[in-house]
Tab-separated table of C-alpha atoms in Angstrom:
chain	number	residue	atom	x	y	z
A	1	UNK	CA	-21.062	55.120	-59.907
A	2	UNK	CA	-23.498	52.229	-59.575
A	3	UNK	CA	-20.834	49.841	-60.829
A	4	UNK	CA	-18.402	51.224	-58.224
A	5	UNK	CA	-20.950	50.789	-55.434
A	6	UNK	CA	-21.675	47.223	-56.536
A	7	UNK	CA	-17.955	46.443	-56.457
A	8	UNK	CA	-17.603	47.799	-52.906
A	9	UNK	CA	-20.612	45.796	-51.724
A	10	UNK	CA	-19.172	42.644	-53.274
A	11	UNK	CA	-15.895	43.141	-51.456
A	12	UNK	CA	-17.707	43.671	-48.115
A	13	UNK	CA	-19.849	40.535	-48.597
A	14	UNK	CA	-16.772	38.486	-49.461
A	15	UNK	CA	-14.964	39.696	-46.324
A	16	UNK	CA	-17.974	38.799	-44.148
A	17	UNK	CA	-18.159	35.330	-45.719
A	18	UNK	CA	-14.445	34.674	-45.158
A	19	UNK	CA	-14.660	35.833	-41.532
A	20	UNK	CA	-17.617	33.526	-40.908
A	21	UNK	CA	-15.715	30.569	-42.363
A	22	UNK	CA	-12.706	31.422	-40.232
A	23	UNK	CA	-14.793	31.596	-37.051
A	24	UNK	CA	-16.438	28.273	-37.868
A	25	UNK	CA	-13.068	26.610	-38.395
A	26	UNK	CA	-11.782	28.099	-35.143
A	27	UNK	CA	-14.809	26.762	-33.242
A	28	UNK	CA	-14.364	23.325	-34.810
A	29	UNK	CA	-10.702	23.330	-33.781
A	30	UNK	CA	-11.612	24.340	-30.212
A	31	UNK	CA	-14.229	21.579	-30.068
A	32	UNK	CA	-11.662	19.043	-31.236
A	33	UNK	CA	-9.191	20.214	-28.571
A	34	UNK	CA	-11.892	19.954	-25.909
A	35	UNK	CA	-12.788	16.406	-26.986
A	36	UNK	CA	-9.126	15.419	-26.751
A	37	UNK	CA	-8.709	16.909	-23.267
A	38	UNK	CA	-7.122	20.170	-24.367
A	39	UNK	CA	-6.755	23.360	-22.409
A	40	UNK	CA	-10.522	23.695	-21.876
A	41	UNK	CA	-10.466	21.208	-18.957
A	42	UNK	CA	-7.601	21.241	-16.478
A	43	UNK	CA	-6.509	17.793	-15.229
A	44	UNK	CA	-5.828	17.175	-11.552
A	45	UNK	CA	-2.156	16.797	-10.650
A	46	UNK	CA	-0.978	14.499	-7.846
A	47	UNK	CA	2.479	13.653	-6.517
A	48	UNK	CA	3.659	10.552	-4.658
A	49	UNK	CA	6.689	11.605	-2.598
A	50	UNK	CA	8.537	8.593	-1.196
A	51	UNK	CA	11.090	8.640	1.655
A	52	UNK	CA	13.424	6.282	-0.234
A	53	UNK	CA	14.128	5.046	-3.756
A	54	UNK	CA	11.743	2.622	-5.424
A	55	UNK	CA	13.094	-0.902	-5.744
A	56	UNK	CA	14.657	-1.181	-2.286
A	57	UNK	CA	11.350	-1.955	-0.568
A	58	UNK	CA	8.502	-3.786	-2.385
A	59	UNK	CA	6.087	-1.883	-0.114
A	60	UNK	CA	6.794	1.275	-2.168
A	61	UNK	CA	6.932	-0.506	-5.524
A	62	UNK	CA	3.400	-1.769	-4.988
A	63	UNK	CA	2.175	1.649	-3.831
A	64	UNK	CA	3.597	3.314	-6.933
A	65	UNK	CA	1.794	0.791	-9.154
A	66	UNK	CA	-1.582	1.528	-7.547
A	67	UNK	CA	-0.943	5.281	-7.718
A	68	UNK	CA	-0.170	5.208	-11.447
A	69	UNK	CA	-3.044	2.851	-12.242
A	70	UNK	CA	-5.522	5.245	-10.613
A	71	UNK	CA	-3.946	8.167	-12.450
A	72	UNK	CA	-4.656	6.546	-15.812
A	73	UNK	CA	-8.199	5.530	-14.909
A	74	UNK	CA	-9.260	8.889	-13.467
A	75	UNK	CA	-7.431	11.229	-15.869
A	76	UNK	CA	-4.996	12.473	-13.231
A	77	UNK	CA	-1.486	13.694	-14.015
A	78	UNK	CA	0.757	11.713	-11.644
A	79	UNK	CA	4.387	12.093	-10.683
A	80	UNK	CA	6.437	9.881	-8.359
A	81	UNK	CA	9.332	11.561	-6.552
A	82	UNK	CA	11.952	9.327	-4.903
A	83	UNK	CA	14.210	10.478	-2.061
A	84	UNK	CA	17.771	9.443	-1.278
A	85	UNK	CA	17.894	10.577	2.364
A	86	UNK	CA	15.721	12.293	5.031
A	87	UNK	CA	16.961	15.768	4.097
A	88	UNK	CA	16.142	15.191	0.432
A	89	UNK	CA	12.701	13.916	1.393
A	90	UNK	CA	11.657	17.145	3.101
A	91	UNK	CA	13.030	19.131	0.144
A	92	UNK	CA	11.007	16.958	-2.226
A	93	UNK	CA	7.844	17.542	-0.212
A	94	UNK	CA	8.424	21.291	-0.365
A	95	UNK	CA	9.123	21.104	-4.097
A	96	UNK	CA	5.805	19.304	-4.642
A	97	UNK	CA	4.032	22.103	-2.748
A	98	UNK	CA	5.840	24.747	-4.782
A	99	UNK	CA	4.810	23.004	-8.011
A	100	UNK	CA	1.208	23.270	-6.790
A	101	UNK	CA	0.126	19.627	-6.934
A	102	UNK	CA	-3.510	19.220	-5.946
A	103	UNK	CA	-2.757	16.239	-3.674
A	104	UNK	CA	0.560	15.070	-2.228
A	105	UNK	CA	0.801	11.473	-0.946
A	106	UNK	CA	3.591	9.932	1.115
A	107	UNK	CA	4.065	6.945	3.435
A	108	UNK	CA	5.456	5.337	6.616
A	109	UNK	CA	6.829	6.647	9.895
A	110	UNK	CA	9.940	7.834	8.019
A	111	UNK	CA	7.824	10.629	6.555
A	112	UNK	CA	6.035	11.738	9.721
A	113	UNK	CA	8.281	14.542	10.991
A	114	UNK	CA	8.778	16.207	7.625
A	115	UNK	CA	5.098	15.996	6.710
A	116	UNK	CA	4.044	17.494	10.044
A	117	UNK	CA	6.166	20.554	9.297
A	118	UNK	CA	5.270	20.959	5.633
A	119	UNK	CA	1.535	20.286	6.050
A	120	UNK	CA	1.280	22.665	9.013
A	121	UNK	CA	2.981	25.391	6.970
A	122	UNK	CA	0.580	24.826	4.036
A	123	UNK	CA	-2.900	24.463	5.605
A	124	UNK	CA	-4.696	24.956	2.277
A	125	UNK	CA	-2.856	22.075	0.592
A	126	UNK	CA	-4.152	18.474	0.758
A	127	UNK	CA	-1.887	15.613	1.866
A	128	UNK	CA	-2.200	11.895	2.566
A	129	UNK	CA	0.162	9.558	4.414
A	130	UNK	CA	0.023	5.750	4.321
A	131	UNK	CA	0.808	3.330	7.158
A	132	UNK	CA	1.055	5.897	9.954
A	133	UNK	CA	-0.871	8.819	11.460
A	134	UNK	CA	-0.330	12.564	11.190
A	135	UNK	CA	-3.071	14.406	13.075
A	136	UNK	CA	-3.547	17.593	11.068
A	137	UNK	CA	-6.748	18.989	9.499
A	138	UNK	CA	-5.360	18.819	5.934
A	139	UNK	CA	-3.914	15.280	6.129
A	140	UNK	CA	-5.613	11.950	5.468
A	141	UNK	CA	-3.896	9.192	7.466
A	142	UNK	CA	-4.368	5.768	5.878
A	143	UNK	CA	-3.877	2.836	8.250
A	144	UNK	CA	-4.243	-0.936	8.092
A	145	UNK	CA	-5.882	-3.494	10.347
A	146	UNK	CA	-2.793	-5.686	10.188
A	147	UNK	CA	-4.086	-7.812	13.054
A	148	UNK	CA	-6.773	-9.232	10.734
A	149	UNK	CA	-4.156	-10.479	8.274
A	150	UNK	CA	-2.004	-11.729	11.161
A	151	UNK	CA	-5.017	-13.637	12.518
A	152	UNK	CA	-5.296	-15.513	9.210
A	153	UNK	CA	-1.558	-16.244	9.223
A	154	UNK	CA	-1.719	-17.546	12.796
A	155	UNK	CA	-4.687	-19.756	11.907
A	156	UNK	CA	-2.858	-21.155	8.871
A	157	UNK	CA	0.220	-21.859	11.006
A	158	UNK	CA	-1.866	-23.544	13.709
A	159	UNK	CA	-3.569	-25.804	11.182
A	160	UNK	CA	-0.304	-26.643	9.378
A	161	UNK	CA	2.210	-27.247	12.190
A	162	UNK	CA	3.259	-30.831	12.810
A	163	UNK	CA	5.123	-30.109	16.060
A	164	UNK	CA	2.557	-27.777	17.653
A	165	UNK	CA	5.316	-25.223	18.057
A	166	UNK	CA	5.345	-22.105	15.892
A	167	UNK	CA	7.235	-18.841	16.173
A	168	UNK	CA	7.588	-15.276	14.991
A	169	UNK	CA	10.676	-13.107	14.658
A	170	UNK	CA	9.380	-9.563	15.151
A	171	UNK	CA	11.198	-6.274	14.686
A	172	UNK	CA	10.668	-4.530	18.032
A	173	UNK	CA	8.510	-4.826	21.140
A	174	UNK	CA	6.515	-1.677	20.377
A	175	UNK	CA	2.742	-1.046	20.033
A	176	UNK	CA	2.735	-1.171	16.211
A	177	UNK	CA	4.268	-4.663	16.154
A	178	UNK	CA	1.626	-5.952	18.584
A	179	UNK	CA	-0.786	-5.810	15.653
A	180	UNK	CA	1.268	-8.646	14.195
A	181	UNK	CA	2.223	-10.684	17.257
A	182	UNK	CA	-1.133	-10.530	19.043
A	183	UNK	CA	-3.164	-10.942	15.873
A	184	UNK	CA	-1.110	-14.034	15.033
A	185	UNK	CA	-1.496	-15.375	18.572
A	186	UNK	CA	-5.280	-14.963	18.449
A	187	UNK	CA	-5.559	-16.778	15.127
A	188	UNK	CA	-3.295	-19.591	16.310
A	189	UNK	CA	-5.243	-20.125	19.547
A	190	UNK	CA	-8.585	-20.101	17.706
A	191	UNK	CA	-7.705	-23.239	15.718
A	192	UNK	CA	-5.011	-24.939	17.804
A	193	UNK	CA	-5.132	-23.929	21.491
A	194	UNK	CA	-2.506	-26.505	22.455
A	195	UNK	CA	0.129	-25.017	20.126
A	196	UNK	CA	3.039	-23.122	21.706
A	197	UNK	CA	3.808	-19.655	20.320
A	198	UNK	CA	7.425	-18.443	20.483
A	199	UNK	CA	8.157	-14.730	19.981
A	200	UNK	CA	11.535	-13.010	19.790
A	201	UNK	CA	12.367	-9.386	18.982
A	202	UNK	CA	15.295	-8.305	16.828
A	203	UNK	CA	15.455	-4.790	18.284
A	204	UNK	CA	15.290	-3.029	14.911
A	205	UNK	CA	14.056	-3.198	11.334
A	206	UNK	CA	17.332	-3.762	9.527
A	207	UNK	CA	19.260	-6.644	11.113
A	208	UNK	CA	19.111	-9.938	9.140
A	209	UNK	CA	21.997	-11.446	11.141
A	210	UNK	CA	20.194	-11.027	14.471
A	211	UNK	CA	16.906	-12.243	12.981
A	212	UNK	CA	18.619	-15.374	11.643
A	213	UNK	CA	20.185	-16.078	15.014
A	214	UNK	CA	16.809	-15.847	16.765
A	215	UNK	CA	15.110	-18.022	14.144
A	216	UNK	CA	17.735	-20.725	14.690
A	217	UNK	CA	17.035	-20.607	18.440
A	218	UNK	CA	13.297	-21.106	17.829
A	219	UNK	CA	14.013	-23.948	15.406
A	220	UNK	CA	16.169	-25.567	18.104
A	221	UNK	CA	13.128	-25.473	20.394
A	222	UNK	CA	11.086	-27.453	17.882
A	223	UNK	CA	9.295	-24.789	15.846
A	224	UNK	CA	8.526	-26.020	12.331
A	225	UNK	CA	6.952	-22.724	11.203
A	226	UNK	CA	8.555	-19.358	12.032
A	227	UNK	CA	6.954	-16.199	10.658
A	228	UNK	CA	9.078	-13.227	9.665
A	229	UNK	CA	7.882	-9.826	10.881
A	230	UNK	CA	11.147	-7.910	11.109
A	231	UNK	CA	11.262	-5.926	7.845
A	232	UNK	CA	14.724	-6.333	6.286
A	233	UNK	CA	15.491	-8.795	9.085
A	234	UNK	CA	13.171	-11.287	7.400
A	235	UNK	CA	15.984	-12.037	4.972
A	236	UNK	CA	17.845	-13.661	7.868
A	237	UNK	CA	14.779	-15.748	8.777
A	238	UNK	CA	14.492	-16.903	5.159
A	239	UNK	CA	18.164	-17.849	5.125
A	240	UNK	CA	17.804	-19.888	8.303
A	241	UNK	CA	14.721	-21.665	6.904
A	242	UNK	CA	16.617	-22.662	3.792
A	243	UNK	CA	19.570	-23.960	5.818
A	244	UNK	CA	17.558	-25.928	8.391
A	245	UNK	CA	14.482	-26.898	6.399
A	246	UNK	CA	11.744	-25.260	8.442
A	247	UNK	CA	8.915	-23.171	6.977
A	248	UNK	CA	8.417	-19.430	7.131
A	249	UNK	CA	6.372	-16.501	5.827
A	250	UNK	CA	6.988	-12.966	4.598
A	251	UNK	CA	5.273	-9.602	4.947
A	252	UNK	CA	3.557	-6.945	2.836
A	253	UNK	CA	4.060	-8.509	-0.622
A	254	UNK	CA	4.145	-12.089	-1.905
A	255	UNK	CA	7.553	-13.315	-0.741
A	256	UNK	CA	6.801	-16.968	-1.612
A	257	UNK	CA	8.155	-16.306	-5.111
A	258	UNK	CA	11.656	-15.983	-3.626
A	259	UNK	CA	11.751	-19.515	-2.207
A	260	UNK	CA	8.423	-21.396	-2.395
A	261	UNK	CA	10.032	-24.489	-0.859
A	262	UNK	CA	10.472	-22.705	2.481
A	263	UNK	CA	8.583	-19.365	2.300
A	264	UNK	CA	5.118	-20.910	2.173
A	265	UNK	CA	2.881	-17.915	3.003
A	266	UNK	CA	2.932	-14.124	3.040
A	267	UNK	CA	0.852	-11.721	5.101
A	268	UNK	CA	-0.171	-9.026	2.656
A	269	UNK	CA	-0.532	-5.278	3.033
A	270	UNK	CA	-2.160	-3.851	-0.085
A	271	UNK	CA	-0.460	-0.501	-0.503
A	272	UNK	CA	-1.526	-0.557	-4.157
A	273	UNK	CA	-5.181	-0.651	-3.100
A	274	UNK	CA	-4.924	2.248	-0.658
A	275	UNK	CA	-2.952	4.416	-3.111
A	276	UNK	CA	-5.528	3.708	-5.808
A	277	UNK	CA	-8.469	4.476	-3.495
A	278	UNK	CA	-6.865	7.711	-2.253
A	279	UNK	CA	-6.432	9.017	-5.801
A	280	UNK	CA	-9.954	7.855	-6.712
A	281	UNK	CA	-11.530	9.620	-3.733
A	282	UNK	CA	-9.777	12.893	-4.534
A	283	UNK	CA	-10.660	12.694	-8.239
A	284	UNK	CA	-14.319	12.044	-7.391
A	285	UNK	CA	-14.516	14.793	-4.770
A	286	UNK	CA	-14.836	12.354	-1.850
A	287	UNK	CA	-11.472	13.036	-0.221
A	288	UNK	CA	-11.592	13.979	3.465
A	289	UNK	CA	-8.852	14.494	6.011
A	290	UNK	CA	-8.691	12.284	9.089
A	291	UNK	CA	-7.990	8.614	9.737
A	292	UNK	CA	-9.196	5.764	7.520
A	293	UNK	CA	-8.427	2.068	7.969
A	294	UNK	CA	-8.256	-0.829	5.561
A	295	UNK	CA	-8.717	-4.442	6.601
A	296	UNK	CA	-9.875	-7.695	5.022
A	297	UNK	CA	-13.223	-6.240	3.968
A	298	UNK	CA	-11.547	-3.424	2.011
A	299	UNK	CA	-8.785	-5.660	0.571
A	300	UNK	CA	-6.240	-3.686	2.579
A	301	UNK	CA	-4.677	-6.752	4.228
A	302	UNK	CA	-4.689	-10.437	3.415
A	303	UNK	CA	-2.849	-13.720	3.024
A	304	UNK	CA	-1.459	-15.449	-0.058
A	305	UNK	CA	-3.667	-18.242	-1.443
A	306	UNK	CA	-6.529	-17.018	0.762
A	307	UNK	CA	-7.264	-13.449	-0.380
A	308	UNK	CA	-4.964	-13.289	-3.403
A	309	UNK	CA	-3.504	-15.859	-5.760
A	310	UNK	CA	0.233	-16.458	-5.973
A	311	UNK	CA	2.588	-17.276	-8.817
A	312	UNK	CA	4.081	-19.955	-6.561
A	313	UNK	CA	2.483	-23.397	-6.187
A	314	UNK	CA	0.957	-24.027	-2.778
A	315	UNK	CA	3.422	-25.854	-0.536
A	316	UNK	CA	2.309	-29.260	0.764
A	317	UNK	CA	3.199	-28.194	4.322
A	318	UNK	CA	0.126	-25.972	4.203
A	319	UNK	CA	-2.070	-27.796	1.691
A	320	UNK	CA	-5.411	-26.928	0.118
A	321	UNK	CA	-7.477	-28.226	3.036
A	322	UNK	CA	-5.866	-25.674	5.352
A	323	UNK	CA	-6.356	-22.883	2.798
A	324	UNK	CA	-10.051	-23.739	2.472
A	325	UNK	CA	-10.498	-23.572	6.249
A	326	UNK	CA	-8.689	-20.231	6.445
A	327	UNK	CA	-10.826	-18.866	3.591
A	328	UNK	CA	-13.908	-19.686	5.682
A	329	UNK	CA	-12.351	-17.821	8.631
A	330	UNK	CA	-11.670	-14.844	6.358
A	331	UNK	CA	-15.314	-14.811	5.225
A	332	UNK	CA	-16.472	-14.856	8.853
A	333	UNK	CA	-14.234	-11.869	9.680
A	334	UNK	CA	-15.540	-9.907	6.689
A	335	UNK	CA	-19.166	-10.682	7.602
A	336	UNK	CA	-18.599	-9.743	11.254
A	337	UNK	CA	-19.231	-13.241	12.582
A	338	UNK	CA	-15.643	-13.254	13.877
A	339	UNK	CA	-14.368	-10.000	15.382
A	340	UNK	CA	-10.600	-9.681	15.589
A	341	UNK	CA	-9.780	-7.218	18.354
A	342	UNK	CA	-7.303	-4.418	17.798
A	343	UNK	CA	-4.452	-5.140	20.277
A	344	UNK	CA	-3.844	-1.409	20.650
A	345	UNK	CA	-7.412	-0.832	21.860
A	346	UNK	CA	-7.507	-3.540	24.521
């Protein structure tokens, strides 16, 4: 009987020992999963929903790069959703809501109407829109002080021109474009008050033929530098510059790489920076709805060779002496010594 009892006790002790080992192994496995970012800690999920396909507009290419870079650095699951037409865009926004992304980011005036509807219908969901304003309590509207970058471009043109006649081919005579034309004018007048500024409007954002025609008219009036500010129309300005030998500039991204002999500067709009900062703020719990603006101080706008380096060599038409002077102007704007007025607030 004693031997039988001893046998039973041995079996019980062995079972307890095996269970303890199993629990220990299970805890070790759970700890390993936690250290590797397993199910114990849920990652944030964010979607970038674009109103067109990436690759057509470098504005969106750059934004996508900043979005994905922030995702990697802040352990955020990111997904970029491209749209083929306005109807598809609204559907994509709704799909992102249905998939329960923590933050949904989009951009430009093309997205305004759809976002107003979708954000209003989903007041508990967080959204952000870049380069325009949607006034809703769950939307962050990210804008740019483009007039600060335009001021630098105008100053560079005023210091570089040999004819004292410079121009700009702008998209439309609307308030948004005044950030470019009036900012440029102010920068030009600050360094070269005797220079003549020629401005013509294409009447749209997608007309290279009309933009080229207007650029040729300005060249005929003696302009040796003609800035492009007409979106896709800038391609027509670039074509005219190549044919006639005048100098020009691009917008948003570094367009000098396309033809550094004639496209000698680019006014920059750092969509990569604002996408990165938006993701960062949300990941760190600092995200708030409302309007935020990025200028020279925040690296939201700039000018090639002045605020960012370029792969293209600096054209002799501009020269390093001009760049050094414009860098000093940039520093004075950042410090507050020079205040560039918002044309829309005057």
